Amino acid sequence: MSDLRAQTHNFGAGPSPLPTSVLQEAQGALLDFAGTGVGICEVSHRGKEFAKVIKDAEAGIRSLLAIPATHSILFTQGGGTTQFASVVLNLLAYHAQKPKSTTRPTSLNVSPPKMDYVVTGTWSKKASTEAHRLTELLNPHNPTALLNVVANTKPSGYTNLPRREDYNFSPKGEAAFVYYCENETINGVQFPEGTEEEGSFPFDLVPEGTPLVADFSSSFLSRPIANIDRYDVIYAGAQKNLSPSGLTIVIVRNELLVDANDPRTPIPIPEILSYKTLADSGSMYNTPPVFPIYITALVVKLLGETGGLEGKREVNDRKAKALYEALEKGVEKGVVELNVAKEARSWMNVVWKVAGGDEGEKRFLAGAEAKGLRQLKGHRSIGGIRASLYNAVTEYSVAQLIDYINEFVAQESK
């Protein structure tokens, strides 16, 4: 490892740091993969060498998360943003094609279904906007589906989570799906891990039979996913904890894999966005993102060898707690502002502001850069400071950041 890499602490929100040992192994594979004399970026995605890579990546993810056989794992492209549309198209198709229930009025199969969105930050807001735009664009006079915002924390500036009484799910049989974002990268808001903590997602309030969809992009493989068998679709951009950008993981219940060409489908689904097409082709309907999948296979292997997700949860929990404790001391000194409610704080993306407005922020960032603390500037849409604590960010790097925060607070509070 180069001296410069050892002295640099990368807190970027994505693309994120990758384990140094993985990058070192990949260096050799770029020139000669598996003794073939051909680099990993040059091998055929149809060849036996890559077939083993994608098989290992899938098996590793399935094992780490204990994904049941009822669900398929897909490797696709376009980032989480493409899934905003894919979810709508595939889930509306499933809703239209599933057998009519004898326990609900037939008219519900004809009337436009609802799409239930929980909006807790920038990404869930973007997802709901795309859902509304897509259905209105295709049929502006008779929308294919109707957007129902189940809960919305925008009035708080996306700094908290909905209370149980805030949720307004559509009645049983009326919604094609329920959608939420488990961790909001930009706003630093995350649902608690379990089901009993304040702010936890209310699985029990989701009507029986309504598919549940979740964006896990920023926390995927940072800890186990509670109630994983309750989800019908989970997707995650892999550039946070798994690989370089260019790969998205989709976990989908097999029941939802419906034919894109079925005449009952209310919206045409491009083949490349069809979950069934991807599943039937083993994620090789077209050329997949070979290198990111290769890196993913290496990362999941490393996770399995180093304590699995239970071990990773413990490390990530320590990192987040230590950083928040340091920031709380800065709050007491009047140098730091922590606006996200405690029960809603993300342990992957920690956001805060410093006193002094833009000038204070510039001083903080300049001092951080001088110490090798990189990519701490908050998202351009909200400003401030953001430290992303993904799996490859070491406890040593977090300790270096905490030391600098303590130093900055002491200097600014004189």
XYZ file of C-alpha atoms in Angstrom:
414
model
C 0.000 0.000 0.000
C 1.363 3.417 -0.918
C 2.275 5.862 1.831
C -0.175 8.385 0.360
C -3.117 5.953 0.533
C -2.215 5.053 4.112
C -2.258 8.745 5.055
C -5.547 9.513 3.286
C -8.892 8.991 4.971
C -11.738 8.918 2.449
C -15.216 9.792 3.745
C -16.817 10.145 0.309
C -20.537 9.382 -0.009
C -20.095 7.400 -3.200
C -18.145 6.246 -5.006
C -16.835 5.146 -1.649
C -13.616 3.600 -0.354
C -12.974 -0.040 -1.132
C -10.903 -2.447 0.990
C -7.223 -2.044 0.142
C -6.698 -5.808 0.016
C -9.464 -6.104 -2.597
C -7.921 -3.388 -4.755
C -4.526 -5.028 -4.498
C -5.947 -8.345 -5.707
C -7.797 -6.569 -8.495
C -4.562 -4.928 -9.661
C -3.204 -8.270 -10.762
C -6.506 -9.387 -12.255
C -6.603 -6.328 -14.503
C -3.614 -7.802 -16.345
C -4.122 -11.531 -15.834
C -7.379 -12.918 -14.493
C -7.336 -16.467 -13.100
C -4.249 -17.414 -15.076
C -5.906 -16.771 -18.431
C -3.437 -14.127 -19.604
C -6.491 -11.920 -20.183
C -7.505 -9.098 -17.847
C -10.821 -9.192 -15.959
C -12.053 -6.218 -17.999
C -11.288 -8.143 -21.182
C -12.821 -11.571 -20.506
C -16.048 -12.632 -22.156
C -19.046 -12.240 -19.910
C -20.279 -15.515 -21.423
C -17.075 -17.388 -20.608
C -16.650 -19.942 -17.836
C -14.287 -17.676 -15.883
C -16.798 -14.882 -15.473
C -19.640 -17.356 -14.934
C -17.870 -18.379 -11.727
C -17.401 -14.740 -10.688
C -21.085 -13.832 -10.941
C -22.084 -17.103 -9.296
C -19.736 -16.398 -6.370
C -21.021 -12.823 -6.038
C -24.631 -14.005 -5.922
C -23.898 -16.844 -3.488
C -21.966 -14.497 -1.206
C -24.767 -11.930 -1.036
C -27.386 -14.634 -0.487
C -25.368 -16.164 2.349
C -24.510 -12.886 4.090
C -28.102 -11.642 4.109
C -29.775 -15.060 4.500
C -31.893 -14.365 1.415
C -34.567 -17.060 1.070
C -35.007 -19.164 -2.060
C -38.264 -17.276 -2.690
C -36.187 -14.328 -3.960
C -33.881 -13.817 -6.947
C -30.733 -11.682 -6.973
C -30.217 -9.546 -10.066
C -27.146 -7.628 -11.201
C -28.126 -4.635 -13.283
C -27.032 -1.172 -14.354
C -28.275 2.402 -14.219
C -27.860 3.012 -10.500
C -30.609 3.385 -7.945
C -32.151 6.153 -10.035
C -33.068 3.695 -12.797
C -34.850 1.619 -10.173
C -37.194 4.551 -9.543
C -38.746 3.668 -12.905
C -38.127 -0.093 -12.832
C -40.046 -0.461 -9.581
C -43.072 1.365 -10.969
C -43.139 -0.558 -14.251
C -42.633 -4.019 -12.784
C -44.903 -3.597 -9.774
C -47.773 -2.085 -11.754
C -47.438 -4.971 -14.203
C -47.579 -7.454 -11.345
C -50.601 -5.718 -9.835
C -52.438 -5.838 -13.161
C -51.614 -9.482 -13.847
C -52.158 -11.097 -10.469
C -55.362 -13.123 -10.072
C -58.403 -11.196 -8.934
C -59.156 -11.628 -5.265
C -62.558 -12.896 -4.247
C -62.371 -10.781 -1.100
C -62.308 -7.390 -2.764
C -64.484 -5.630 -5.340
C -63.648 -6.355 -8.974
C -63.628 -2.607 -9.643
C -60.355 -2.275 -7.784
C -58.701 -4.308 -10.540
C -59.900 -1.767 -13.080
C -59.438 1.525 -11.243
C -55.923 2.963 -11.148
C -54.082 1.486 -8.164
C -52.250 3.616 -5.612
C -48.490 3.783 -5.270
C -47.691 4.341 -1.578
C -44.496 6.347 -0.948
C -42.913 7.178 2.397
C -40.922 10.383 1.831
C -38.123 10.972 4.347
C -35.445 12.697 2.295
C -34.057 13.645 -1.094
C -33.949 10.166 -2.620
C -37.409 8.989 -1.614
C -38.740 12.345 -2.816
C -37.044 11.841 -6.190
C -38.428 8.310 -6.393
C -41.990 9.487 -5.737
C -41.642 12.315 -8.241
C -40.488 9.892 -10.923
C -43.385 7.544 -10.182
C -45.884 10.398 -10.560
C -44.179 11.739 -13.697
C -44.032 8.338 -15.363
C -47.691 7.437 -14.906
C -48.899 10.933 -15.822
C -46.649 11.126 -18.892
C -47.894 7.866 -20.375
C -51.564 8.697 -19.898
C -52.138 12.300 -18.758
C -55.956 12.102 -18.967
C -56.322 8.794 -17.106
C -53.226 8.075 -15.003
C -52.179 4.439 -14.834
C -51.634 4.766 -11.083
C -52.124 7.405 -8.414
C -49.390 8.608 -6.092
C -50.184 8.395 -2.385
C -47.634 9.992 -0.077
C -48.054 7.827 3.017
C -45.911 10.056 5.225
C -43.725 13.071 4.532
C -41.067 14.618 6.763
C -40.327 17.566 4.488
C -41.853 20.063 6.968
C -38.994 19.215 9.363
C -36.427 19.646 6.602
C -36.069 15.851 6.482
C -34.508 15.755 9.941
C -36.769 13.173 11.577
C -38.754 10.005 10.879
C -42.543 9.617 10.794
C -44.320 8.511 13.946
C -46.607 5.498 13.709
C -49.651 7.729 13.724
C -48.267 9.723 10.777
C -48.545 6.837 8.311
C -51.561 6.703 6.009
C -51.220 3.510 3.976
C -53.808 2.769 1.309
C -56.416 0.186 2.341
C -55.810 -3.468 1.588
C -55.986 -4.217 -2.124
C -55.757 -0.612 -3.314
C -51.977 -0.090 -3.538
C -49.689 -1.748 -6.060
C -46.790 -1.369 -3.621
C -45.341 0.504 -0.644
C -41.963 2.204 -1.120
C -39.463 3.644 1.341
C -35.765 4.526 1.489
C -34.020 2.842 4.423
C -31.142 5.347 4.575
C -31.144 8.850 3.088
C -27.539 9.496 2.036
C -27.919 13.248 1.582
C -29.977 14.068 4.648
C -28.327 11.669 7.093
C -31.596 9.992 8.113
C -31.914 6.235 8.631
C -34.612 3.923 9.954
C -33.566 2.042 13.115
C -32.495 -1.544 12.638
C -35.217 -3.324 14.582
C -38.968 -2.991 14.856
C -39.357 -1.786 18.439
C -37.220 1.375 18.490
C -38.735 4.821 18.104
C -38.996 5.673 14.426
C -38.820 2.050 13.234
C -40.523 1.250 9.962
C -44.056 -0.029 10.789
C -44.094 -3.350 8.959
C -47.249 -4.324 10.814
C -49.171 -1.371 9.364
C -48.493 -2.328 5.739
C -51.679 -4.050 4.508
C -51.347 -7.786 3.978
C -50.603 -8.649 0.367
C -49.194 -5.223 -0.550
C -45.652 -5.611 -1.939
C -42.980 -3.790 0.056
C -40.119 -2.083 -1.802
C -37.050 -0.543 -0.172
C -34.005 1.382 -1.350
C -31.044 0.105 0.695
C -28.347 1.731 -1.432
C -26.346 3.443 1.304
C -26.485 0.734 3.953
C -26.461 -2.476 1.940
C -24.278 -5.136 3.613
C -23.357 -2.808 6.484
C -25.465 -4.942 8.853
C -28.086 -7.701 8.578
C -31.488 -6.703 7.194
C -34.180 -7.416 9.759
C -37.370 -9.030 8.411
C -35.722 -9.622 5.041
C -38.375 -12.144 4.068
C -40.975 -9.374 4.480
C -39.573 -7.421 1.533
C -40.671 -8.004 -2.042
C -38.037 -5.791 -3.670
C -34.774 -4.490 -2.223
C -32.342 -2.597 -4.403
C -28.968 -1.010 -3.771
C -26.449 0.938 -5.770
C -23.226 -0.984 -5.152
C -20.885 2.027 -5.084
C -21.264 2.476 -1.322
C -20.136 -0.804 0.238
C -19.532 -3.230 -2.598
C -17.867 -2.036 -5.764
C -17.082 0.844 -8.107
C -20.087 2.653 -9.560
C -21.966 1.020 -12.411
C -23.666 -1.877 -10.634
C -27.040 -2.115 -8.892
C -28.169 -5.148 -6.896
C -31.866 -6.015 -7.001
C -33.400 -8.653 -4.727
C -36.903 -9.505 -5.895
C -39.532 -12.010 -4.811
C -39.958 -14.594 -7.569
C -43.728 -14.124 -7.567
C -43.222 -10.595 -8.902
C -41.342 -11.756 -12.006
C -44.069 -11.095 -14.561
C -43.980 -11.129 -18.350
C -43.253 -7.667 -19.736
C -45.120 -8.546 -22.927
C -48.344 -9.652 -21.258
C -51.225 -7.630 -22.781
C -52.598 -6.955 -19.279
C -49.500 -4.866 -18.466
C -50.703 -1.241 -18.130
C -47.324 0.260 -19.051
C -44.844 -1.156 -21.572
C -41.700 -2.348 -19.793
C -38.424 -2.057 -21.725
C -36.828 -5.508 -21.717
C -33.694 -4.189 -20.016
C -35.804 -2.958 -17.071
C -37.890 -6.134 -16.752
C -37.049 -8.077 -13.595
C -38.222 -11.304 -15.236
C -35.999 -10.759 -18.267
C -32.994 -10.180 -16.024
C -33.792 -13.205 -13.866
C -34.398 -15.525 -16.819
C -31.099 -14.493 -18.412
C -29.031 -14.807 -15.239
C -28.463 -11.022 -15.299
C -26.946 -11.365 -18.785
C -29.664 -10.053 -21.056
C -26.985 -7.640 -22.207
C -23.320 -7.286 -21.239
C -23.288 -6.840 -17.456
C -20.894 -4.496 -15.583
C -18.135 -7.108 -15.411
C -15.552 -5.293 -13.296
C -17.966 -4.075 -10.571
C -19.400 -7.592 -10.290
C -15.864 -8.970 -9.958
C -15.076 -6.479 -7.176
C -18.386 -7.377 -5.509
C -17.402 -11.049 -5.497
C -14.117 -10.152 -3.776
C -15.814 -7.887 -1.225
C -18.495 -10.395 -0.212
C -15.826 -13.077 0.125
C -13.849 -10.778 2.423
C -16.965 -9.981 4.472
C -17.636 -13.676 4.909
C -14.079 -14.279 6.091
C -14.019 -11.391 8.570
C -17.021 -11.883 10.810
C -19.889 -11.550 8.348
C -22.551 -8.889 8.780
C -22.835 -9.368 12.538
C -19.167 -8.476 12.867
C -19.529 -5.580 10.441
C -22.530 -4.274 12.387
C -20.445 -4.109 15.582
C -17.629 -2.195 13.885
C -19.972 0.224 12.112
C -21.904 0.804 15.314
C -18.699 1.730 17.157
C -17.640 4.119 14.394
C -20.958 5.951 14.359
C -21.282 6.177 18.145
C -17.757 7.546 18.539
C -18.262 10.181 15.845
C -21.638 11.325 17.190
C -20.203 11.581 20.707
C -17.464 13.894 19.421
C -19.995 15.988 17.513
C -22.249 16.253 20.587
C -19.328 17.795 22.470
C -19.012 20.286 19.623
C -22.709 21.088 19.998
C -22.155 21.833 23.694
C -19.410 24.288 22.729
C -21.616 26.010 20.166
C -19.351 25.013 17.261
C -21.379 22.143 15.763
C -25.029 21.873 14.739
C -26.675 18.430 14.653
C -30.138 18.887 13.199
C -31.198 15.269 12.642
C -33.266 13.828 15.502
C -31.309 11.285 17.544
C -33.611 8.378 16.737
C -33.310 9.164 13.012
C -29.544 9.610 12.754
C -27.835 7.580 10.069
C -24.824 5.541 11.073
C -23.672 5.429 7.440
C -23.910 9.126 6.526
C -23.314 11.548 9.387
C -24.263 15.145 8.545
C -23.647 18.311 10.522
C -22.968 22.019 10.200
C -20.315 24.196 11.801
C -20.759 27.643 13.297
C -19.752 30.603 11.181
C -21.726 29.730 8.063
C -19.800 29.402 4.827
C -16.603 30.780 6.312
C -16.691 28.341 9.213
C -17.324 25.487 6.800
C -14.401 26.556 4.616
C -12.071 26.639 7.635
C -13.197 23.178 8.706
C -12.773 21.656 5.247
C -9.398 23.292 4.628
C -8.075 21.996 7.916
C -9.443 18.529 7.176
C -7.803 18.392 3.755
C -4.469 19.349 5.289
C -4.731 16.280 7.527
C -5.681 13.896 4.726
C -9.379 13.828 5.647
C -11.012 13.809 2.225
C -14.492 14.319 0.702
C -16.190 15.749 3.786
C -18.135 18.491 2.027
C -21.900 17.978 2.304
C -24.113 17.422 -0.705
C -24.475 20.512 -2.846
C -28.237 20.596 -2.248
C -27.982 21.108 1.534
C -24.358 22.077 2.196
C -22.718 21.485 5.554
C -20.383 18.602 6.351
C -20.934 14.897 5.734
C -18.831 11.911 6.761
C -19.834 8.621 5.201
C -18.791 5.656 7.329
C -19.065 2.811 4.861
C -17.600 -0.621 5.525
C -14.144 0.145 4.132
C -13.757 3.260 6.309
C -11.616 2.005 9.170
C -11.959 2.785 12.841
C -8.503 4.346 12.588
C -9.754 6.782 9.930
C -12.744 7.680 12.110
C -10.394 8.236 15.059
C -8.342 10.642 12.927
C -11.507 12.558 12.020
C -12.572 12.711 15.671
C -9.160 14.037 16.698
C -9.490 16.787 14.097
C -13.050 17.654 15.166
C -11.887 17.965 18.783
C -9.020 20.185 17.681
C -11.292 22.342 15.509
C -13.890 22.732 18.278
C -11.225 23.743 20.788
C -9.832 26.341 18.393
C -13.212 27.767 17.352
C -14.578 27.992 20.882
C -11.707 30.138 22.229
